[in-house]
Tab-separated table of C-alpha atoms and ligand atoms in Angstrom:
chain	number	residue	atom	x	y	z
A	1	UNK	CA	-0.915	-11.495	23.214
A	2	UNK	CA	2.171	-12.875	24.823
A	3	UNK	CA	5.579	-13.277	23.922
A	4	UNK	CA	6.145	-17.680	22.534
A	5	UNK	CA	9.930	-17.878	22.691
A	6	UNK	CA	13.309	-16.020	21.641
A	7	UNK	CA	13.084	-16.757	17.779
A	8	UNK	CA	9.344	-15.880	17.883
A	9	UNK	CA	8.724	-12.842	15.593
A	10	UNK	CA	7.633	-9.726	17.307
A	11	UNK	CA	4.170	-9.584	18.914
A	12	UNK	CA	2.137	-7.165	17.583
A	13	UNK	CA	-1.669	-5.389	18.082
A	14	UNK	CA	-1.968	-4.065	14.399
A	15	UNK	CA	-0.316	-5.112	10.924
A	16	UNK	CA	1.605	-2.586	9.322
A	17	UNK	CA	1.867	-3.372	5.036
A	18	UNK	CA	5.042	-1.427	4.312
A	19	UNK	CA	4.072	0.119	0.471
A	20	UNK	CA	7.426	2.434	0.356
A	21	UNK	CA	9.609	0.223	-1.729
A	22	UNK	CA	6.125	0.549	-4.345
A	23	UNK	CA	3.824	3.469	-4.187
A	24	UNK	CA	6.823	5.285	-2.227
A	25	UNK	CA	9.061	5.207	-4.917
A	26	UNK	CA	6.833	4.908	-7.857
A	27	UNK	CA	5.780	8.433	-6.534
A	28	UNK	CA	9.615	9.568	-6.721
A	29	UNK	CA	11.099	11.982	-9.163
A	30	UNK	CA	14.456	10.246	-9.135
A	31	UNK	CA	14.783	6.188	-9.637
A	32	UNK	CA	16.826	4.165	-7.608
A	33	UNK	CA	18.422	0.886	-9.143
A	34	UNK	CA	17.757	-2.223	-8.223
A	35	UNK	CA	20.926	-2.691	-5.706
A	36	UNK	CA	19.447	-0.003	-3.872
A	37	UNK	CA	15.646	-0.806	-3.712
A	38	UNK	CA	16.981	-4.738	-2.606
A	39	UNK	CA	19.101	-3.433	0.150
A	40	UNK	CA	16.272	-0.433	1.401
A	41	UNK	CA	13.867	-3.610	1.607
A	42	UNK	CA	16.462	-5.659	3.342
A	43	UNK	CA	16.178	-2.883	5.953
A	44	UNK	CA	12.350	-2.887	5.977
A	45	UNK	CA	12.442	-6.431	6.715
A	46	UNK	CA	15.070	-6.486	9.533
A	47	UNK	CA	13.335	-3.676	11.172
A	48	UNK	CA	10.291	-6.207	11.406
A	49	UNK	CA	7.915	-4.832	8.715
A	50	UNK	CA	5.917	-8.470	7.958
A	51	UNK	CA	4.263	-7.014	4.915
A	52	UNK	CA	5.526	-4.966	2.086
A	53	UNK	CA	4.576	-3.718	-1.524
A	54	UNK	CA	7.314	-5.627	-3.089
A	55	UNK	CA	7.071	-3.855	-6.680
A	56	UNK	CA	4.202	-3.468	-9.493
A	57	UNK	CA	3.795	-5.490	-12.650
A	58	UNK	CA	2.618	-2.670	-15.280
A	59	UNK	CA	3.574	-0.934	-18.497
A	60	UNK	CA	6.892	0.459	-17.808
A	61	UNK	CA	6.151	3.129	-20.087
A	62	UNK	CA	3.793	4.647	-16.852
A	63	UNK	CA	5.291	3.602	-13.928
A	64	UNK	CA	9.454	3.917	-15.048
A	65	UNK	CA	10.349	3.250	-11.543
A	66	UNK	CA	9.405	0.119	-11.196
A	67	UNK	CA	10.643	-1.382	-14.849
A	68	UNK	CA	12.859	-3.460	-12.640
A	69	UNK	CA	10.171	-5.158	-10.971
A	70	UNK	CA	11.158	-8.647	-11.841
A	71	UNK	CA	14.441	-8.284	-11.445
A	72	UNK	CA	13.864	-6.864	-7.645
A	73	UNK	CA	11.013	-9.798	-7.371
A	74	UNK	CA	13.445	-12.255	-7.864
A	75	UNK	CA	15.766	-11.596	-5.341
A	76	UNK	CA	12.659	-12.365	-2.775
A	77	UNK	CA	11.857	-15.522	-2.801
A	78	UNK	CA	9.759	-17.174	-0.463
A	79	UNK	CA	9.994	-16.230	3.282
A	80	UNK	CA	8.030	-18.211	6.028
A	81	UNK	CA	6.135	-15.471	7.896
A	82	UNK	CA	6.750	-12.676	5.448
A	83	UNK	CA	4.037	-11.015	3.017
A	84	UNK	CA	5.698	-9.695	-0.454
A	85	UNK	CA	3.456	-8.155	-2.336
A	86	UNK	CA	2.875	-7.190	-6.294
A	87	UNK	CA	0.388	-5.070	-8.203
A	88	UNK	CA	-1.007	-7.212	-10.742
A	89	UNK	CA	-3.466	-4.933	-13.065
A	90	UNK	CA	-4.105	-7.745	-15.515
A	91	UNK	CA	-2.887	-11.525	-16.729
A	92	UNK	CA	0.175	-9.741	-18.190
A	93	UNK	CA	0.932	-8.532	-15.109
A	94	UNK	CA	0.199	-11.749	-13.118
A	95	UNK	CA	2.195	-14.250	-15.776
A	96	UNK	CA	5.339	-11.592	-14.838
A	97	UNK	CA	4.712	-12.048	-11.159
A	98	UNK	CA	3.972	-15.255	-11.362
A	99	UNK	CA	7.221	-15.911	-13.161
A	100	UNK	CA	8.900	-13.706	-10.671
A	101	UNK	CA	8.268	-16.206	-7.608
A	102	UNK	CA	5.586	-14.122	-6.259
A	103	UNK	CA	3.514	-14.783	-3.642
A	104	UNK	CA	1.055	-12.402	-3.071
A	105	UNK	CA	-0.572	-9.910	-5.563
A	106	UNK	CA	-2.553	-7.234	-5.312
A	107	UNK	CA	-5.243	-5.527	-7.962
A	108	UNK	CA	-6.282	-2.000	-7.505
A	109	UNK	CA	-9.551	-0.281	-8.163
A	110	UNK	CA	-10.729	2.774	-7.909
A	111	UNK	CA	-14.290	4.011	-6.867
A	112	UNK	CA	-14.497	6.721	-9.195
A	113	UNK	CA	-14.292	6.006	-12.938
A	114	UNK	CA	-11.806	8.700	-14.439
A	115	UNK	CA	-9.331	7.892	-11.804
A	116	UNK	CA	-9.667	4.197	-12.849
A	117	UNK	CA	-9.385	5.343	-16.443
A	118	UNK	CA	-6.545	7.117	-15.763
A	119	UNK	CA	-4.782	4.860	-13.684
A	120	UNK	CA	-5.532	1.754	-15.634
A	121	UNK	CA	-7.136	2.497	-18.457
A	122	UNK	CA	-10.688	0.997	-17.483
A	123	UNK	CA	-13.750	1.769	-16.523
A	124	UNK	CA	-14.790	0.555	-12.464
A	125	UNK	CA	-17.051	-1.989	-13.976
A	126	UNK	CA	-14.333	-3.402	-17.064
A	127	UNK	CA	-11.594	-3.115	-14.164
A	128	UNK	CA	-13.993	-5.788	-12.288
A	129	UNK	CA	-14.011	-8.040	-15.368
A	130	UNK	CA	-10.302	-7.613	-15.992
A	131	UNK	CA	-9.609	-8.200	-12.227
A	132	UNK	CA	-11.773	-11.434	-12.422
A	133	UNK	CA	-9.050	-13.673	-14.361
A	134	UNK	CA	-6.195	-12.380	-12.339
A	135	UNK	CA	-7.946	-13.069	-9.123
A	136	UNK	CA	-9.379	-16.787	-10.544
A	137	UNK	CA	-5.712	-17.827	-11.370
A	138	UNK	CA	-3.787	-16.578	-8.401
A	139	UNK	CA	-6.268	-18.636	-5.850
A	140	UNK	CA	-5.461	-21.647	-8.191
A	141	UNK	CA	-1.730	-21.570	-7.948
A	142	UNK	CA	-2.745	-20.434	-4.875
A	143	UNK	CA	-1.760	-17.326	-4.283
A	144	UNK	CA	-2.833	-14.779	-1.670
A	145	UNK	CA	-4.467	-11.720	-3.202
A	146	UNK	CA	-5.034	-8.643	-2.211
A	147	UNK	CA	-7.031	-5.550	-2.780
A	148	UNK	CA	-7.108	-2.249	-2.815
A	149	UNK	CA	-10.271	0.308	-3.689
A	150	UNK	CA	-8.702	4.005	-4.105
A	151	UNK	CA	-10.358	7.612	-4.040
A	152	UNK	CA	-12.266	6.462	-1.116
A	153	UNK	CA	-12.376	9.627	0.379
A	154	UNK	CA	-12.214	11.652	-2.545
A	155	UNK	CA	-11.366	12.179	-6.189
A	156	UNK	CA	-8.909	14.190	-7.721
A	157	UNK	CA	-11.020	14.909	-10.773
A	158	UNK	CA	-14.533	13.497	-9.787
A	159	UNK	CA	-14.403	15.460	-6.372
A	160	UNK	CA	-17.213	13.722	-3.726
A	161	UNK	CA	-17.464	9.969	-4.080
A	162	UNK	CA	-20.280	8.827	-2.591
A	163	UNK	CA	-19.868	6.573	0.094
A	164	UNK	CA	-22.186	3.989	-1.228
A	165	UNK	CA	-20.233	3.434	-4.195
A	166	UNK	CA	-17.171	2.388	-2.036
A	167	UNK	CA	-19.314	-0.156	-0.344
A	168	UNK	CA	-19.991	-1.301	-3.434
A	169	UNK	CA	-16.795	-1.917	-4.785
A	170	UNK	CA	-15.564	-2.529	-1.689
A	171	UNK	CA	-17.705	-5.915	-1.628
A	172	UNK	CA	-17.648	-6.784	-5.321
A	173	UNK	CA	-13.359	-6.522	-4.434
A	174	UNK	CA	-14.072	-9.447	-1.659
A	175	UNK	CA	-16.643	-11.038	-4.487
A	176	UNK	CA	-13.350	-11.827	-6.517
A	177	UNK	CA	-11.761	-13.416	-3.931
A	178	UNK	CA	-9.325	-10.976	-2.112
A	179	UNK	CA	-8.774	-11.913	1.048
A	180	UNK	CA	-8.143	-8.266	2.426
A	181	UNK	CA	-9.488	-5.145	0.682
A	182	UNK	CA	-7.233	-1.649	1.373
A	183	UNK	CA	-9.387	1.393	1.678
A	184	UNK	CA	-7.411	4.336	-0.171
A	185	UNK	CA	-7.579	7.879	0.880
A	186	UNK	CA	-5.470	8.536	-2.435
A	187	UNK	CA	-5.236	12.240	-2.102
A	188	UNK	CA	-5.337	12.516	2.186
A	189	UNK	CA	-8.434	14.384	2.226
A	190	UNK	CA	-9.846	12.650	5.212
A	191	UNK	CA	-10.414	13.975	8.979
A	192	UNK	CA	-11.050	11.520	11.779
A	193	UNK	CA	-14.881	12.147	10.845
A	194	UNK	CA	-14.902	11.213	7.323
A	195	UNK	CA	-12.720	8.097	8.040
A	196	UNK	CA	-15.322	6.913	10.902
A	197	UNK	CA	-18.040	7.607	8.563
A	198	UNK	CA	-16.220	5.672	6.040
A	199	UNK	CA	-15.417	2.839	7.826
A	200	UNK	CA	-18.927	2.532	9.737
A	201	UNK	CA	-20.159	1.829	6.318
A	202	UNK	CA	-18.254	-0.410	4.910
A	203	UNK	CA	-18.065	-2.670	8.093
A	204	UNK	CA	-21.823	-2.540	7.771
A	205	UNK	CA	-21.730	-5.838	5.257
A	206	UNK	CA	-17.606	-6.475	4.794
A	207	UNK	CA	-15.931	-8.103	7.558
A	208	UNK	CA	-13.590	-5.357	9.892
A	209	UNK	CA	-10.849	-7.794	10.260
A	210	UNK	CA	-10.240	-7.815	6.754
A	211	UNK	CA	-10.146	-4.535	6.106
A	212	UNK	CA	-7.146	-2.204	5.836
A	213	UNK	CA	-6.763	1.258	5.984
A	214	UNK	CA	-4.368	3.304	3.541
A	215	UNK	CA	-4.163	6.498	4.426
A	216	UNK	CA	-2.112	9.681	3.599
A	217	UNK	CA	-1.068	12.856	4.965
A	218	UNK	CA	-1.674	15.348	2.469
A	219	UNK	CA	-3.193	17.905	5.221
A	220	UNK	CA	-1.613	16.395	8.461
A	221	UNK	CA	-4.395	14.162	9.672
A	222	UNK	CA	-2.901	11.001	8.619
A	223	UNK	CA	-2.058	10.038	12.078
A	224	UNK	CA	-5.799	10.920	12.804
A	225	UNK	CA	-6.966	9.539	10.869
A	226	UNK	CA	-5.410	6.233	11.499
A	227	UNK	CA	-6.632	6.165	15.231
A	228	UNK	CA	-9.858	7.076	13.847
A	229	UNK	CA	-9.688	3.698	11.618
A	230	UNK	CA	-8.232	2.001	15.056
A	231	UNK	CA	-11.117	2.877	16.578
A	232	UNK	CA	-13.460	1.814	14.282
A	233	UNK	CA	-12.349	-1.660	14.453
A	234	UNK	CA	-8.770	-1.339	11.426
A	235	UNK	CA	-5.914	-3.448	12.561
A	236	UNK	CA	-4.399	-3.317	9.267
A	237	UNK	CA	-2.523	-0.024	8.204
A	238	UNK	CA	-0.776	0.605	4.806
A	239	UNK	CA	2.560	2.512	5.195
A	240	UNK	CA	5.165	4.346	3.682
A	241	UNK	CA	8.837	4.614	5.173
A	242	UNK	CA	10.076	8.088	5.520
A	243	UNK	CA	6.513	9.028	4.170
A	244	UNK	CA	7.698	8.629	0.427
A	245	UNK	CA	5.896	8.858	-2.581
A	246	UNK	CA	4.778	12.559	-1.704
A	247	UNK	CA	0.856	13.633	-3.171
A	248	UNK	CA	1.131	12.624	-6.907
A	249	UNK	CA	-1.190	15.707	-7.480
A	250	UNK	CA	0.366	18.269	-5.763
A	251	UNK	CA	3.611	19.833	-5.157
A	252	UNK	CA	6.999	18.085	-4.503
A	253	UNK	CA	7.005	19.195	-0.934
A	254	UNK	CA	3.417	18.144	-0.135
A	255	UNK	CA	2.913	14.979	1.823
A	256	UNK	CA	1.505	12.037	0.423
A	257	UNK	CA	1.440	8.373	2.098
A	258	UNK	CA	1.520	8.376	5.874
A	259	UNK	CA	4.970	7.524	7.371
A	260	UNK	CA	5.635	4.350	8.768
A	261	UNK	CA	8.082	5.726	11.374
A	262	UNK	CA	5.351	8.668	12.324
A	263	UNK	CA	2.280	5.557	12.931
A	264	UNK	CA	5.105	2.895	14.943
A	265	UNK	CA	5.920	6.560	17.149
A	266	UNK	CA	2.242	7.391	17.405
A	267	UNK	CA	0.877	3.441	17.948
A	268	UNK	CA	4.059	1.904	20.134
A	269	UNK	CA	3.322	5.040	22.289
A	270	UNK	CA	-0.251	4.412	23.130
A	271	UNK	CA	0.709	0.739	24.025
A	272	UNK	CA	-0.350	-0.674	20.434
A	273	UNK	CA	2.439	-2.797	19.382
A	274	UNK	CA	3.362	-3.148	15.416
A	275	UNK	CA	6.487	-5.474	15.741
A	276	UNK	CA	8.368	-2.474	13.847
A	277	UNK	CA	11.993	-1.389	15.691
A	278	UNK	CA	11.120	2.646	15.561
A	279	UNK	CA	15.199	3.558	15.143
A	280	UNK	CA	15.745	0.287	12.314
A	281	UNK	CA	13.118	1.926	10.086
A	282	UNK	CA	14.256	5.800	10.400
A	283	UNK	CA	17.661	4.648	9.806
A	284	UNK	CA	15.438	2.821	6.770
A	285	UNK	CA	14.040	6.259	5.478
A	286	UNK	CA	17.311	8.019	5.997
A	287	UNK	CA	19.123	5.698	3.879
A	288	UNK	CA	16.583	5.534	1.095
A	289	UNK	CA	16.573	9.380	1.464
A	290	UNK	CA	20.109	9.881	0.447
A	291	UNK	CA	19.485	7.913	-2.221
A	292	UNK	CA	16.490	10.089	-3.130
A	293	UNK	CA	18.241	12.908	-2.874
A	294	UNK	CA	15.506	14.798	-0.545
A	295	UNK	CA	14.961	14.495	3.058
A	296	UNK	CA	12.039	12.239	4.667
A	297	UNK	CA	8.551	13.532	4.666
A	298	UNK	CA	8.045	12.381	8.509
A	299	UNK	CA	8.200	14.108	11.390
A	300	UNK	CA	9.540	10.973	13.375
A	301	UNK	CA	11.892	10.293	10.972
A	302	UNK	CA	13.332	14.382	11.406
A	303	UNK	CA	13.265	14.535	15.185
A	304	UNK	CA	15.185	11.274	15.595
A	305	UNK	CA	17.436	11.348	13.277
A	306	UNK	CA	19.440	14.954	14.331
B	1	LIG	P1	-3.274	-0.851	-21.280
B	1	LIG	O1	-2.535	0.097	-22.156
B	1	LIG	O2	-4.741	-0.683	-21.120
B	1	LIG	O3	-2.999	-2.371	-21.749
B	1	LIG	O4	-2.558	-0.848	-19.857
B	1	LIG	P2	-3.302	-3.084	-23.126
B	1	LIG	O5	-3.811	-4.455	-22.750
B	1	LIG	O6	-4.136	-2.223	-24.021
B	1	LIG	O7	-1.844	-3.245	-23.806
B	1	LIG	C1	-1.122	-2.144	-24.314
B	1	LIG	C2	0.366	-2.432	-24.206
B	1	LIG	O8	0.730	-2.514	-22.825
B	1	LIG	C3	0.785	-3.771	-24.827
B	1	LIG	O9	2.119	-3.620	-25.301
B	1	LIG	C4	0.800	-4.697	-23.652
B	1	LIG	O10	1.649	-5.807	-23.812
B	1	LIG	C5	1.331	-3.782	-22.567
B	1	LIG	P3	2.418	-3.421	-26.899
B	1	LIG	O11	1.824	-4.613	-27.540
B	1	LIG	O12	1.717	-2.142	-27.279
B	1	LIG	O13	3.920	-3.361	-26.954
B	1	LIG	N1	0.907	-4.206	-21.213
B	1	LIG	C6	1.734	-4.418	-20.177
B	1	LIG	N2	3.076	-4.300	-20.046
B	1	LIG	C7	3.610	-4.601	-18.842
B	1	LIG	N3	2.880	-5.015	-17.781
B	1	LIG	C8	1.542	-5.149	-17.878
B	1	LIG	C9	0.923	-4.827	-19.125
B	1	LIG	N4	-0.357	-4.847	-19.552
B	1	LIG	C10	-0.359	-4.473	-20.817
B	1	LIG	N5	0.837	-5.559	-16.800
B	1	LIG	C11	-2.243	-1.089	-17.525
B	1	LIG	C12	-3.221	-1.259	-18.672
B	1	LIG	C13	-3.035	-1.283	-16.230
B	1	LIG	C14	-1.161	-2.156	-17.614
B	1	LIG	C15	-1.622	0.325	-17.592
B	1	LIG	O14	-2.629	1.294	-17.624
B	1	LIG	C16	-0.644	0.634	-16.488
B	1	LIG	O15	0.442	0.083	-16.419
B	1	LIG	N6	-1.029	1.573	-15.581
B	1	LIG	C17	-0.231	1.945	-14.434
B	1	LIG	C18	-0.959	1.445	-13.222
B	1	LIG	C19	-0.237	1.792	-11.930
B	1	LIG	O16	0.695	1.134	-11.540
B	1	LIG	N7	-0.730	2.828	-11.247
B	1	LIG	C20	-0.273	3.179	-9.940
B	1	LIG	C21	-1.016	2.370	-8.918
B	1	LIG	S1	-1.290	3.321	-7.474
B	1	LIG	C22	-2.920	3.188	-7.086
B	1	LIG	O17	-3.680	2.711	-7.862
B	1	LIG	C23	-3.347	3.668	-5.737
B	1	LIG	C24	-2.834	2.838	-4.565
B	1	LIG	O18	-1.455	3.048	-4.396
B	1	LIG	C25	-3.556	3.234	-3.286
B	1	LIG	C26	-3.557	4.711	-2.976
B	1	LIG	O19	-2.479	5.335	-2.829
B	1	LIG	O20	-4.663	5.201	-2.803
B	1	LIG	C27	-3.049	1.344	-4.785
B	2	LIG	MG1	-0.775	5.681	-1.405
């Protein structure tokens, strides 16, 4: 790849889909207003993040964080070269976004059913047929959309989930009409091994290229993990500045999404490029921090910041 003139954005090996401002801080014990999410995206964007979880259109009733999502949507609208991103469960969800300006949205599966039941109150196969609608009217006004497929690496109340079932609902995702499918390692159980594994199948009948990988750091091999998924062909990586959202079933202190910061140190390092500035998005997470009330959960973040 080569450099195509001064205004050019950033050249860059891998994309990096920046989900702090979403499944960062709908992880978060305290809520930030909307002043402060706008201005800790602002950040995200001048530090050359070219996708980003914008906000989620669900019942604010579950996810209180985000009951300003419209209001933060708004203040986005469209920008030439720039992903923004919304969790759309259902047609209530997508009339918001659409409303909102939106130009991407995203619905989320999971490949075990009590997560999904949990999570959105459907079975894996209904959350297909209430998927199908949202998906159909997005591509008509067209719309890019997005998916993700969770617990790919494990449940938190099913335990194993077989690989097989991930392929599955891995392709029925694409069947819809995403144009990228997220893997989810929603509780960061993975090692390098089970993410090869994981990957080796999937690729097996779902294009590579359109493939992301979402991992977390739960037990410290999210950077592992993501070279693992590098390896195996990922160029896509879902993110969370200053690591936020910690493990939504364990303890405050526990780890959840992978750090942005930690995967631009890790990747820049070993000569990929992610068209991230490493100090703009630690000076990112240690705003948003403040705000939070609790340092970042990255190591990069901690070691350049003193
Ligand atoms: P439901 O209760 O099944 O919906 O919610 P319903 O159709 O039965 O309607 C019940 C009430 O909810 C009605 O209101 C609807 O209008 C309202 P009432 O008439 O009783 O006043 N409602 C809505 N309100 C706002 N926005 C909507 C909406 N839909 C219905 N879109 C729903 C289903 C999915 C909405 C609900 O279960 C929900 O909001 N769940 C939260 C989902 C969520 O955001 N989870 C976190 C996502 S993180 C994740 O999945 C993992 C991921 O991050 C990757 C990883 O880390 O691995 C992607
Ligand atoms: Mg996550």
């Amino acid at each position: 790849m080569t450099d195509v003139g001064a205004d050019a954005p950033p050249a860059r090996d891998v994309t990096v889909v920046e989900v702090g401002p979403r499944d960062g801080l709908q992880n978060e014990a305290r809520a930030i207003g909307p002043a402060e999410k706008i201005e800790f995206i602002e950040r995200l964007l001048a530090a050359g993040v070219s996708a980003l979880e914008l906000t989620s259109f669900v019942r604010a009733d579950r996810i209180p964080q985000l009951a300003d999502a419209a209001e933060v949507a708004a203040h986005f609208p469209h920008r030439a070269g720039v992903r923004l991103i919304a969790l759309t469960p259902n047609e209530k969800g997508l009339d918001a976004a659409l409303q909102a300006g939106i130009n991407e949205v995203a619905i989320f599966a999971a490949a075990s059913d009590e997560f999904s039941r949990r999570n959105i109150n459907q079975s894996v196969a209904a959350s297909l047929e209430m998927f199908r609608p949202v998906a159909e009217r997005a591509l008509d006004a067209a719309l890019h959309v997005r998916g993700y497929v969770s617990t790919v690496l494990g449940c938190p109340y099913q335990g194993r989930v077989p690989l097989r079932d991930v392929v599955a609902l891995t392709e029925s995702m694409f069947a819809l009409g995403c144009a990228e499918v997220s893997l989810g390692d929603t509780i960061g159980v993975g090692t390098p091994g089970t993410v090869r594994a994981l990957i080796a199948a999937v690729s097996g009948s779902c294009d590579v290229r359109r493939l992301a990988f979402h991992g977390h750091d739960t037990y410290g091999t999210g950077l592992a993990n993501a070279f693992a998924a590098y390896e195996q062909g990922i160029r896509t990586f879902d993110t969370s500045a200053g690591g936020l959202g910690g493990c939504p079933y364990a303890g405050p202190a526990v780890r959840g999404n992978l750090a942005t910061e930690d995967l631009v140190y890790a990747f820049e390092g070993s000569g990929i490029r992610t068209g991230i500035d490493l100090d703009q998005v630690v000076a990112a997470s240690m705003w948003v921090a403040q705000h939070l009330g609790h340092p970042p959960y990255s190591a990069a973040a901690l070691a350049l910041a003193r």
